[in-house]
XYZ file of C-alpha atoms in Angstrom:
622
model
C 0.000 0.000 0.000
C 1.888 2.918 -1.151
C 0.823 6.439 0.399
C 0.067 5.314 4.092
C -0.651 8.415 6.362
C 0.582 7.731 10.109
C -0.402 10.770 12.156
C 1.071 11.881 15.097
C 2.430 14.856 17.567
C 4.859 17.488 15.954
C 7.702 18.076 18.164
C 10.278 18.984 16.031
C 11.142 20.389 12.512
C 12.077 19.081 9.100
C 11.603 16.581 6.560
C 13.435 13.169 6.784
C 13.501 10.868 3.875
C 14.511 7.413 4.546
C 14.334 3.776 5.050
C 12.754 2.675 8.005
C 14.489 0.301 10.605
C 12.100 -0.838 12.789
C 13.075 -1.509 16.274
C 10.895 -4.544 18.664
C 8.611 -3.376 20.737
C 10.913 -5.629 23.659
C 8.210 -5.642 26.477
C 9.566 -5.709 29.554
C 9.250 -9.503 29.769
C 10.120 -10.443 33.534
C 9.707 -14.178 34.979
C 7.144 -13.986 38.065
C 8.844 -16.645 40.929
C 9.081 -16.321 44.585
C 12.137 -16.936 46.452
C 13.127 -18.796 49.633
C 13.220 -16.886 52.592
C 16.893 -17.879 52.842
C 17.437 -16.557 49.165
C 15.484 -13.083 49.792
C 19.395 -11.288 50.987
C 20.761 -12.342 47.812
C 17.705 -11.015 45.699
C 18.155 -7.511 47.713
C 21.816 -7.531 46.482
C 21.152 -8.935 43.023
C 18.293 -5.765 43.044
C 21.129 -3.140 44.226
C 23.662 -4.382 42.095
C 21.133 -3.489 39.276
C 20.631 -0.293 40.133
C 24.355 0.525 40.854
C 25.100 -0.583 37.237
C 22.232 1.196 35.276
C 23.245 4.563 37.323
C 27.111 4.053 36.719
C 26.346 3.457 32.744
C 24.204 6.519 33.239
C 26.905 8.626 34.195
C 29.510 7.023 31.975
C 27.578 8.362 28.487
C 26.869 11.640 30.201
C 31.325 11.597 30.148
C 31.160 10.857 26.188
C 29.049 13.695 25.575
C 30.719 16.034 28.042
C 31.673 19.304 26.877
C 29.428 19.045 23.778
C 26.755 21.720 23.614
C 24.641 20.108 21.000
C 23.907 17.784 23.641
C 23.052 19.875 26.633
C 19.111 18.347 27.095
C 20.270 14.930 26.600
C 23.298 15.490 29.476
C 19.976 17.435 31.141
C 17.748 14.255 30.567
C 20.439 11.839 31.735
C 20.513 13.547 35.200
C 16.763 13.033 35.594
C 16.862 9.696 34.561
C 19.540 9.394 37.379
C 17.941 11.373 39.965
C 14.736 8.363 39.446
C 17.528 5.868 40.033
C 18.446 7.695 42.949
C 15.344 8.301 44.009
C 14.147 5.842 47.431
C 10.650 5.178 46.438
C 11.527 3.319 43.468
C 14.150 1.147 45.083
C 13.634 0.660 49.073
C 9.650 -0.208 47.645
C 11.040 -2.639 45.569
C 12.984 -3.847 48.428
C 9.815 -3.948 50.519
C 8.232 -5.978 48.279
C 10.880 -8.478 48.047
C 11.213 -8.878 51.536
C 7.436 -9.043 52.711
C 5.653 -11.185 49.468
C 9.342 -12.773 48.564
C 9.079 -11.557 44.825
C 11.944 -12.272 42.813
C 13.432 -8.868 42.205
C 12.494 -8.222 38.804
C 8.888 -8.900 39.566
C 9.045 -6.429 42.404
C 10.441 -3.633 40.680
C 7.707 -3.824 38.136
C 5.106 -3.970 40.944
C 6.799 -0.882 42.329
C 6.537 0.484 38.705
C 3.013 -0.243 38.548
C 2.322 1.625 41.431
C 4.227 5.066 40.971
C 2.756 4.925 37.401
C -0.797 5.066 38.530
C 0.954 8.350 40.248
C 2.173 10.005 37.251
C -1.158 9.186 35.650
C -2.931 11.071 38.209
C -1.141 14.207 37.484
C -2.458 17.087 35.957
C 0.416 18.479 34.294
C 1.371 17.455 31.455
C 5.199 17.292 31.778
C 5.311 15.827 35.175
C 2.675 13.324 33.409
C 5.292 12.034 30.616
C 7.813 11.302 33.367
C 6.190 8.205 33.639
C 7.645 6.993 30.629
C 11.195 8.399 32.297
C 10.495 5.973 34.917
C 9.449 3.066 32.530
C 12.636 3.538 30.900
C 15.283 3.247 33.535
C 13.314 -0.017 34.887
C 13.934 -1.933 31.849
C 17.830 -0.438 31.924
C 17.674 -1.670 35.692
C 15.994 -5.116 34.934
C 18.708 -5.532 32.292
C 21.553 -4.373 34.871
C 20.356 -7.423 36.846
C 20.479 -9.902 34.411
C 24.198 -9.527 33.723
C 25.764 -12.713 35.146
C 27.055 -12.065 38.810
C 30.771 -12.502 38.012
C 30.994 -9.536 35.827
C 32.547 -6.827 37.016
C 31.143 -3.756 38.648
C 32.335 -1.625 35.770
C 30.629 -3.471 32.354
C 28.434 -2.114 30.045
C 24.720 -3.423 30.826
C 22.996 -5.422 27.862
C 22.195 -2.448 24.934
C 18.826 -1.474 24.026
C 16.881 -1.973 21.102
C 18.897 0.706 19.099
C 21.866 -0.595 20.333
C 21.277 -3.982 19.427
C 20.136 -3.543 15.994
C 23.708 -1.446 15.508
C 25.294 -3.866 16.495
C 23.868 -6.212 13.473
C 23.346 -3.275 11.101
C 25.248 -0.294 11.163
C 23.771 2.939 9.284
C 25.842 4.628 6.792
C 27.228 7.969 8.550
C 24.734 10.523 7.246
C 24.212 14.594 7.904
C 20.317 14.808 8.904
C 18.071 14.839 5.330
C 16.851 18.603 6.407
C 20.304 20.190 7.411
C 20.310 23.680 6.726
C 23.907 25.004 7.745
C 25.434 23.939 4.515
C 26.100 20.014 4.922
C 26.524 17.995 1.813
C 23.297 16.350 0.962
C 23.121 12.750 2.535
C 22.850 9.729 0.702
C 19.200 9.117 -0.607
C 17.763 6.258 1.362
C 19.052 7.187 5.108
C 17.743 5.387 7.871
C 14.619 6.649 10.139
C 13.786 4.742 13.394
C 10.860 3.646 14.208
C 10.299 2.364 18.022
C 7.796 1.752 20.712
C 9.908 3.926 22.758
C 13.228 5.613 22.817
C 15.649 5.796 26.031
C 18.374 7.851 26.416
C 20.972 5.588 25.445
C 19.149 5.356 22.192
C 19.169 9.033 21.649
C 22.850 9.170 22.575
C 23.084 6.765 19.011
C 21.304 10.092 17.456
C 24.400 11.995 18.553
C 26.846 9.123 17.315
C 25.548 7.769 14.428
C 23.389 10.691 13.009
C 20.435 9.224 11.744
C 17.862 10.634 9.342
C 14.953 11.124 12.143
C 12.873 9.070 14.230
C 8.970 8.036 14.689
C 8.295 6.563 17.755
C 4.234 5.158 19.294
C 4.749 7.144 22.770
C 6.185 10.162 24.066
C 4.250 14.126 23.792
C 5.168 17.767 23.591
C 7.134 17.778 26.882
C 8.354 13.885 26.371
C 11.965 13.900 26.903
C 12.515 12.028 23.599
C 10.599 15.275 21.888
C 13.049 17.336 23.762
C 15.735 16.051 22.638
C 14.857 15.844 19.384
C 14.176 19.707 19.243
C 17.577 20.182 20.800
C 19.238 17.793 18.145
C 17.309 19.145 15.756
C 16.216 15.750 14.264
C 13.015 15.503 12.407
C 10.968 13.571 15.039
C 7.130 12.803 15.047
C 5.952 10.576 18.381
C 2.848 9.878 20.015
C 1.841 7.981 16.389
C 0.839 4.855 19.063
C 1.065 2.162 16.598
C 3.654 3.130 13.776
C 6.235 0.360 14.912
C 3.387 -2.043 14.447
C 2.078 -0.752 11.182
C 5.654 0.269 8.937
C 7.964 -2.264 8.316
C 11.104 -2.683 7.765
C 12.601 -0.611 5.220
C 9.436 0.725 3.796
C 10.081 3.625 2.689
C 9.158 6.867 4.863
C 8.829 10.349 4.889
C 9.064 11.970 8.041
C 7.255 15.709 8.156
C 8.018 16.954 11.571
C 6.688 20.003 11.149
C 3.041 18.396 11.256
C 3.281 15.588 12.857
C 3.260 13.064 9.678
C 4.285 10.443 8.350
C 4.162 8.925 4.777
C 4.866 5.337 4.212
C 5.810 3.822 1.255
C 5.168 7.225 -0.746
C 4.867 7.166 -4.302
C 6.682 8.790 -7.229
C 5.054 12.145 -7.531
C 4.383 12.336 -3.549
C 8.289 11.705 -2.786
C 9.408 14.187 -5.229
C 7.160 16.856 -4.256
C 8.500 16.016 -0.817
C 11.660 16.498 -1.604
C 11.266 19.691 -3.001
C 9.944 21.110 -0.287
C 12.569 19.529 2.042
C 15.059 22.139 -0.157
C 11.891 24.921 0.177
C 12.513 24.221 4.194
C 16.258 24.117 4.268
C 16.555 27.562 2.224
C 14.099 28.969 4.864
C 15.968 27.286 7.605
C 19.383 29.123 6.277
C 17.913 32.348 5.422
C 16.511 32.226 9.609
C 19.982 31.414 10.476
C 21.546 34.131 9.481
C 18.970 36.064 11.704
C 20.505 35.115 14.881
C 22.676 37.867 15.799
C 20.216 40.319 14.397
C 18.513 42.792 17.141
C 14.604 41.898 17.664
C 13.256 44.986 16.219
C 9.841 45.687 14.002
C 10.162 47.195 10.832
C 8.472 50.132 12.510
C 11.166 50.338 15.469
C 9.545 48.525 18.214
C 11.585 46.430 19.934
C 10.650 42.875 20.833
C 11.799 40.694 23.619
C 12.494 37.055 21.977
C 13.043 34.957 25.217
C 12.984 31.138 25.833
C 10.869 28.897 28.155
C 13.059 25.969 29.798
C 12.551 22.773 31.667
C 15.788 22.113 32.753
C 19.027 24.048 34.000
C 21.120 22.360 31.130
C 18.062 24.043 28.455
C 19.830 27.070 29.034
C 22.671 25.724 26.552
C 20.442 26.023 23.974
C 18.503 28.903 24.683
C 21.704 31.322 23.773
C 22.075 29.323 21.065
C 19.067 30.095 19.870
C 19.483 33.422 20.286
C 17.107 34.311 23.765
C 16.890 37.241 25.267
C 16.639 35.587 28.234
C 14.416 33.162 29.968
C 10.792 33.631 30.374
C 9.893 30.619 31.392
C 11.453 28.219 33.527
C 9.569 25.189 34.989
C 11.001 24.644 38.618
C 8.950 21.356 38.373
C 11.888 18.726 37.398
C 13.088 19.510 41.137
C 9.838 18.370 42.992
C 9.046 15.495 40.580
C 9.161 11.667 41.822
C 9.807 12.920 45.443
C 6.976 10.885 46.566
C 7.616 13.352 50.180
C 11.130 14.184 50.397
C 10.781 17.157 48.583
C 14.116 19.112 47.931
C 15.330 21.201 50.505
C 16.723 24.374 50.100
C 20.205 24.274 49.230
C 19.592 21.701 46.305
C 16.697 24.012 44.596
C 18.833 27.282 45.469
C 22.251 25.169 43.368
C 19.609 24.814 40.405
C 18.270 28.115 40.027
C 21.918 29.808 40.787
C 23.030 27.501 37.537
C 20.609 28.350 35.388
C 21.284 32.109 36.271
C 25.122 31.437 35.532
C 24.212 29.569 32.170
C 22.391 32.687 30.823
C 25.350 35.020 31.539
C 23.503 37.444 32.666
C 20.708 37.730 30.830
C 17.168 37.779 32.911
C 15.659 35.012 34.209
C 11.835 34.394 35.436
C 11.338 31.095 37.351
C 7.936 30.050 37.905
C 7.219 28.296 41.276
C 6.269 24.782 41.477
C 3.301 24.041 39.156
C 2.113 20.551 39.809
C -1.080 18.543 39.345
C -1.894 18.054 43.188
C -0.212 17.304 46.515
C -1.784 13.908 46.477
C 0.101 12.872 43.348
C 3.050 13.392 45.134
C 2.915 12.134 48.184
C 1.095 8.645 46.496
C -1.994 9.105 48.588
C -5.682 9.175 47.581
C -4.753 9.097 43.946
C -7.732 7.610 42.763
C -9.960 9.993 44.788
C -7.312 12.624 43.039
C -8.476 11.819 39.647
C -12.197 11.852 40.442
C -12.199 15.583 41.526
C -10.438 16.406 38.480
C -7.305 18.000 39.217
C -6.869 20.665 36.803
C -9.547 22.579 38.875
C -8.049 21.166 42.192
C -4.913 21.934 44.725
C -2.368 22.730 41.755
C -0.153 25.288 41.715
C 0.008 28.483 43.626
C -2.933 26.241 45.556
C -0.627 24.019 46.677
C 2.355 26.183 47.418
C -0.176 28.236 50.062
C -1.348 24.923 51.828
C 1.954 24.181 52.530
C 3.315 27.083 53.792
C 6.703 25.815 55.007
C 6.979 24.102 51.679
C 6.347 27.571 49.389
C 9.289 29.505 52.038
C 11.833 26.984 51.244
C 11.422 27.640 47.591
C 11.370 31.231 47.720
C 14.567 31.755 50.105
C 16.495 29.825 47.258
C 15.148 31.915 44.471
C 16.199 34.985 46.738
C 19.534 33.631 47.524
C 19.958 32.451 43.264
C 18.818 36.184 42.941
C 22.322 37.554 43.731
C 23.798 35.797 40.708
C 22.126 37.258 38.007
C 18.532 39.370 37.193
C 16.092 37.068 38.636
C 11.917 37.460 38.341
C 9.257 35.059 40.384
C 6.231 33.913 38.421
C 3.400 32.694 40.632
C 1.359 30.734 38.517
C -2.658 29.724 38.743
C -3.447 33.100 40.448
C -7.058 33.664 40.996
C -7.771 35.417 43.885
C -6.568 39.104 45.524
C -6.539 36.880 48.909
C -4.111 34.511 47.132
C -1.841 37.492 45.753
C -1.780 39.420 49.575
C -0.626 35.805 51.009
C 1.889 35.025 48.533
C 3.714 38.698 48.366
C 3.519 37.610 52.481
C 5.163 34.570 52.426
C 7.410 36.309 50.095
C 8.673 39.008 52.725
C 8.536 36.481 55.529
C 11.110 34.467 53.211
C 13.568 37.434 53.424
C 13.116 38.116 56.647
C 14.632 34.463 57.481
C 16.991 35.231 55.472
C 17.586 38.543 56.941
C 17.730 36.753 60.567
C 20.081 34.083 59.228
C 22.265 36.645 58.139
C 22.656 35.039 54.368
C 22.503 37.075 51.803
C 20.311 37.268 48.784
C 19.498 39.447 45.772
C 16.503 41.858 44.468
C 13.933 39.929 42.627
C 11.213 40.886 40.361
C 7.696 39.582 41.001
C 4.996 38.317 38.512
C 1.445 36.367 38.218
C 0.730 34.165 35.363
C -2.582 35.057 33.284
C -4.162 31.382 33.200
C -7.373 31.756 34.885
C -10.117 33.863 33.570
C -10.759 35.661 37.078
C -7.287 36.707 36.519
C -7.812 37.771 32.963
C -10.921 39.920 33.871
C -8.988 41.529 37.275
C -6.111 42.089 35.217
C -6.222 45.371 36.532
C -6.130 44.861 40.315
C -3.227 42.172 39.472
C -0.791 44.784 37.690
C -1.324 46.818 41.063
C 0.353 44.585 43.093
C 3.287 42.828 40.166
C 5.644 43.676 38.734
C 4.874 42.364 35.259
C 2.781 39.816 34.372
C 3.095 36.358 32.099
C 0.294 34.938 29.877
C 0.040 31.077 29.635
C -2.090 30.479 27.186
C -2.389 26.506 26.930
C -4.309 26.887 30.607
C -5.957 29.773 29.819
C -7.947 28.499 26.626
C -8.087 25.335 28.867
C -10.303 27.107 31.520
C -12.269 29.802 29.288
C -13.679 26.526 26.872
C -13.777 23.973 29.602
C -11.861 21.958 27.790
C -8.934 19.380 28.778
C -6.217 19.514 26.222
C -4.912 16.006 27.859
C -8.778 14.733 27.373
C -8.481 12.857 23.379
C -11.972 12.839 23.421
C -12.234 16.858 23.879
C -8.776 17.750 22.403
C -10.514 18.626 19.014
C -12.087 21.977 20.639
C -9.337 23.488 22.090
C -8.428 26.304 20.512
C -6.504 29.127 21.190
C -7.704 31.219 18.747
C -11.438 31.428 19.747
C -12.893 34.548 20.288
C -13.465 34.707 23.537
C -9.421 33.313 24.270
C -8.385 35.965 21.934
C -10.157 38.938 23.653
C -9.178 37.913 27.296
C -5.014 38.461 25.908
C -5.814 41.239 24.150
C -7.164 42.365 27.348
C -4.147 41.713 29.473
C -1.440 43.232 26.934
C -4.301 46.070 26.566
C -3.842 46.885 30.460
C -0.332 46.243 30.953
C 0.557 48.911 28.377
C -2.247 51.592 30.340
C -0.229 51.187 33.218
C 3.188 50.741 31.946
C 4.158 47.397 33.019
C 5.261 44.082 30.609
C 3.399 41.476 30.048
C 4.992 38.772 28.413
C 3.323 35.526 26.130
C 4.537 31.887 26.911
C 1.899 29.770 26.092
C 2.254 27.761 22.647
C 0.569 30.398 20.649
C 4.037 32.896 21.547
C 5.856 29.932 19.267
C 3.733 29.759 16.386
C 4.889 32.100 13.639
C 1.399 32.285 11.958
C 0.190 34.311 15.250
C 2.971 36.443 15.516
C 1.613 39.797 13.504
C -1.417 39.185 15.156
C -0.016 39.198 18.839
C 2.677 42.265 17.569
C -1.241 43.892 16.127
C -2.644 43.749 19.880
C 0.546 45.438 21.244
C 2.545 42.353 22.728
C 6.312 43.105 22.973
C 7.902 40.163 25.071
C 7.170 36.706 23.938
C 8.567 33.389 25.147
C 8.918 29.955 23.831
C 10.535 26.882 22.701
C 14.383 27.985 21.415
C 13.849 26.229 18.654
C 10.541 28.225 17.660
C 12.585 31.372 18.336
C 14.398 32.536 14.875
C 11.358 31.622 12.891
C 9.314 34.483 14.992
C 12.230 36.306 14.867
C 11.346 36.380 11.175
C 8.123 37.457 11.307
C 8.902 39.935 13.937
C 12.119 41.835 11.636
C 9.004 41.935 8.699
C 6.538 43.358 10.621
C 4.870 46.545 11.361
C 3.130 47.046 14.254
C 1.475 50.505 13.591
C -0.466 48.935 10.126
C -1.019 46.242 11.938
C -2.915 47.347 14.709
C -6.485 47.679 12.987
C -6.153 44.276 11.093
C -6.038 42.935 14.834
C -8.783 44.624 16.273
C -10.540 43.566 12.995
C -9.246 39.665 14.257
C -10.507 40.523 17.531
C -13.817 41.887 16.748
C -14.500 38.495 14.443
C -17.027 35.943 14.879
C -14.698 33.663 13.094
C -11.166 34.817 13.571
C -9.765 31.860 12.796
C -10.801 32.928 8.727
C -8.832 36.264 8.736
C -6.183 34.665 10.252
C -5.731 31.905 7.615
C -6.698 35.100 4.604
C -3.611 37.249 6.126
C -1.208 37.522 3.682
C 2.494 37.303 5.203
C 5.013 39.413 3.642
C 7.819 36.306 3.871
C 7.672 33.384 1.275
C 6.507 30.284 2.864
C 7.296 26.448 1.820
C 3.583 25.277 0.479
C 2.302 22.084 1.425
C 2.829 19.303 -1.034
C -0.843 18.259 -1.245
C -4.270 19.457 0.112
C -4.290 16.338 2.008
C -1.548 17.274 4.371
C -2.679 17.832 8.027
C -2.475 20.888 10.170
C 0.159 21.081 13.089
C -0.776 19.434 15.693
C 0.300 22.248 18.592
């Protein structure tokens, strides 16, 4: 069947052309025995030894890649991977499983698995949700850790993974990625493309090594660390396609679109040509955006724009001045609290994080939002199911959270205080709601120096700012920019709440929209008060990424926008060929709309674009 349309999440860009080399799905197959009370010592050991492998191999391919900046969010995803191996509840429950049902180790670490899964599931937020397959991953590397025979020595390599062992049998020719646009020669014509269940990161370090075409995989989402990776890399990636290593096979032909989340297999004549002319449509735009990175972020009518980067990880910074950034405008303070499961980090460890991240911009500014997680149940493992029933996207998330735990919420912000001192720090509260909620917080706040003040440590000036992600904060905006500094809109959350509509929810997913009318005129309210009273008001939802919204955003007066770095040169674009005074009544025109979503798609951009192929071609999935 030639022509065979696989859809699935975009998370990177470019156009891969190769053959496909499919990797087993390699459940984590485990035999189910129990063990003689006399034997259950030696299963504890044969259970540490596993993890003290998997961690050590861990570290020893962070050491090959040290140094190399193209890598940064792989050396970033490494650590978290090793912070889960590190982490108690994964292996002293395992243990207590062993030693109280006298489960053969294997068995009990996937019982342990199955447990803190059901944990991550219960999570609202999405990135904290996908670290579930984090966790998944290191299990099988620890499972295969144990089944090394007992006489090898502390130091060997640990059985490969699937990529590993298919290299092993097969190795790929040595190829520049098919949509390279810094001048590489052109790669041979039938690269290879991998196609998995799932990708770990000693697969991805193979990406680094071996340089393959791009990859499809059945799992993994936006904030996957697979997907953010790939942007990093800059491989053409599409995941979340749930059954692509079931349906391709190997080397059928593919054609990987990561720009929209497709994939073609076994594509015929005219469709591959046409494909490859727009992968040289996309590399000449790629090139011509390159050569934008050193240029100032200024409208063609002299308004400068702030072009900054939102960040998961400390090691993200790498390639957010690569990218260009102004800065940071978003950075997720999350990855520290995640898999705690109660021993939630103290205050040294979150005040080394933040102080890095600071370094790693070199003084450029820095906002750090404060912890933003689904619920304090789905950390703590209890009551999840009772979690999931009162729907924790309107539950204790967030800012919520952060207040009922008073203690807690201090500890984070006398670190952010004390990172303050190394570099031009702001504090994003997110989920605000409530004027009660803003007076507590700005009190914890000045209690939080005040320790610090009695302690006699030192810390630094901070500014202070409320994410725009609930209506009520939308529609107070007003009352908010009395008491902050500046204020950040998030728009996935914010079209969330307005249509009632859970972006995680596949059944719903189809009527979320950022560009409905009603979404549309609560940010054009925001950046419409911010600029009355003279204070910024930045964008770092998805819709501050996505090049086609740009003129309209610049139209309704936004000047600071924040997003993926790898979204960043391609706004950049549109933000060098714009002008905000003409656009201005198009906008209001836009806003004013019953159907916006028309006039968006009739405005005529002043830069060429790469057509789609075919009429047939999906939308972006973002």
């Amino acid at each position: 069947m030639t022509n065979q349309r696989i859809k699935g999440i975009a998370v990177s860009r470019g156009i891969a052309i190769g053959r496909a080399m499919v990797l087993g799905r390699e459940a984590l197959q485990v035999k189910h025995y129990l063990v003689a009370p006399a034997q259950v010592e030696a299963e504890l050991q044969r259970l540490q030894r596993g993890f003290t492998l998997a961690l050590a191999e861990l570290r020893r391919i962070q050491l090959r890649i040290e140094g190399d900046p193209a890598s940064a969010e792989l050396h970033a995803l490494l650590d978290v991977h090793a912070m889960l191996l590190e982490d108690e509840a994964l292996r002293e429950g395992a243990e207590a499983v062993v030693r109280a049902r006298r489960y053969n180790a294997e068995w009990a670490l996937l019982h342990q698995l199955g447990e803190l899964a059901r944990e991550f599931d219960a999570m609202d937020d999405s990135y904290l949700r996908e670290r579930k397959a984090d966790l998944e991953q290191i299990v099988g590397w620890v499972v295969r850790c144990m089944r090394m025979p007992t006489d090898s020595p502390s130091g060997s390599t640990p059985p490969p993974g699937p990529l590993g062992q298919a290299l092993s049998a097969m190795q790929p020719p040595q190829t520049a990625h098919a949509d390279a646009g810094d001048g590489a020669a052109s790669p041979p014509a039938q690269p290879f493309i991998v196609v998995a269940h799932d990708l770990g990161p000693a697969d991805m370090l193979h990406f680094r090594l071996d340089a393959f075409a791009g990859f499809v995989a059945d799992t993994g989402g936006q904030t996957s660390h697979t997907a953010i990776v790939a942007r990093s890399m800059d491989i053409p990636a599409v995941v979340g396609t749930r059954e692509a290593s079931r349906r391709i096979h190997q080397d059928d032909m593919l054609i990987v679109y990561a720009d929209v989340g497709l994939v073609i297999v076994n594509p015929d004549a005219q469709t591959l040509q046409a494909y490859r002319l727009l992968q040289e449509e996309l590399a000449q735009v790629r090139q011509r955006q390159q050569s934008l990175l050193h240029t100032p972020s200024v409208t063609r009518d002299g308004q400068a724009i702030a072009l900054l980067a939102n960040v998961e990880l400390p090691g993200d910074c790498t390639a957010a001045l690569r990218s260009g950034a102004a800065g940071i405008g978003l950075f997720r303070s999350e990855f520290l609290f995640m898999g705690r499961h109660g021993a939630l980090p103290d205050e040294q460890e979150q005040y080394t994080a933040y102080r890095d991240a600071l370094l790693a911009m070199e003084g450029l500014p820095v906002t750090i939002r404060t912890v933003d997680i689904g619920a304090d149940k789905a950390l703590d493992g209890h009551a999840v199911a009772r979690h999931r029933q009162e729907h924790s996207a309107m539950g204790l998330r967030a800012i919520r959270w952060s207040l009922s735990s008073p203690e807690m919420f201090r500890t984070q912000l006398r670190a952010l205080l004390r990172a303050a001192e190394h570099g031009p720090l702001s504090i994003l509260f997110p989920m605000l709601a409530q004027l009660s909620e803003i007076r507590l917080v700005l009190q914890l706040l000045e209690q939080a120096r005040q320790q610090l003040r009695d302690a006699q440590v030192s810390f630094g000036p901070v500014r202070v700012g409320a994410m725009i992600e609930v209506p009520a904060a939308a529609l107070m905006i007003e009352q908010f920019l009395e008491h902050f500094d500046f204020v950040s809109i998030g728009t996935n959350d914010l079209t969330q709440y307005t249509l009632a509509v859970d972006r995680a929810d596949e059944s719903v997913a189809h009527l979320f929209d950022a560009t409905h009318p009603a979404v549309l005129r609560l940010i054009a309210q925001v950046i419409a008060a911010g600029r009355s009273c003279g204070k910024p008001v930045c964008l770092c939802g998805e819709m501050a990424g996505d090049p086609q919204l740009t003129d309209l955003l610049l139209g309704l007066g936004l000047q600071s926008f924040s997003m993926h770095p790898a979204q960043l040169l391609a706004v950049k674009e549109r933000v060098l060929a714009a002008d905000t005074a003409a656009l201005q009544d198009w906008a209001q025109s836009v806003l004013q709309s019953r159907e916006p979503q028309s006039l968006l798609a009739q405005h005529q951009s002043p830069l060429p674009a790469a057509p789609m192929p075919d009429a047939t071609a999906p939308a972006a999935t973002d």
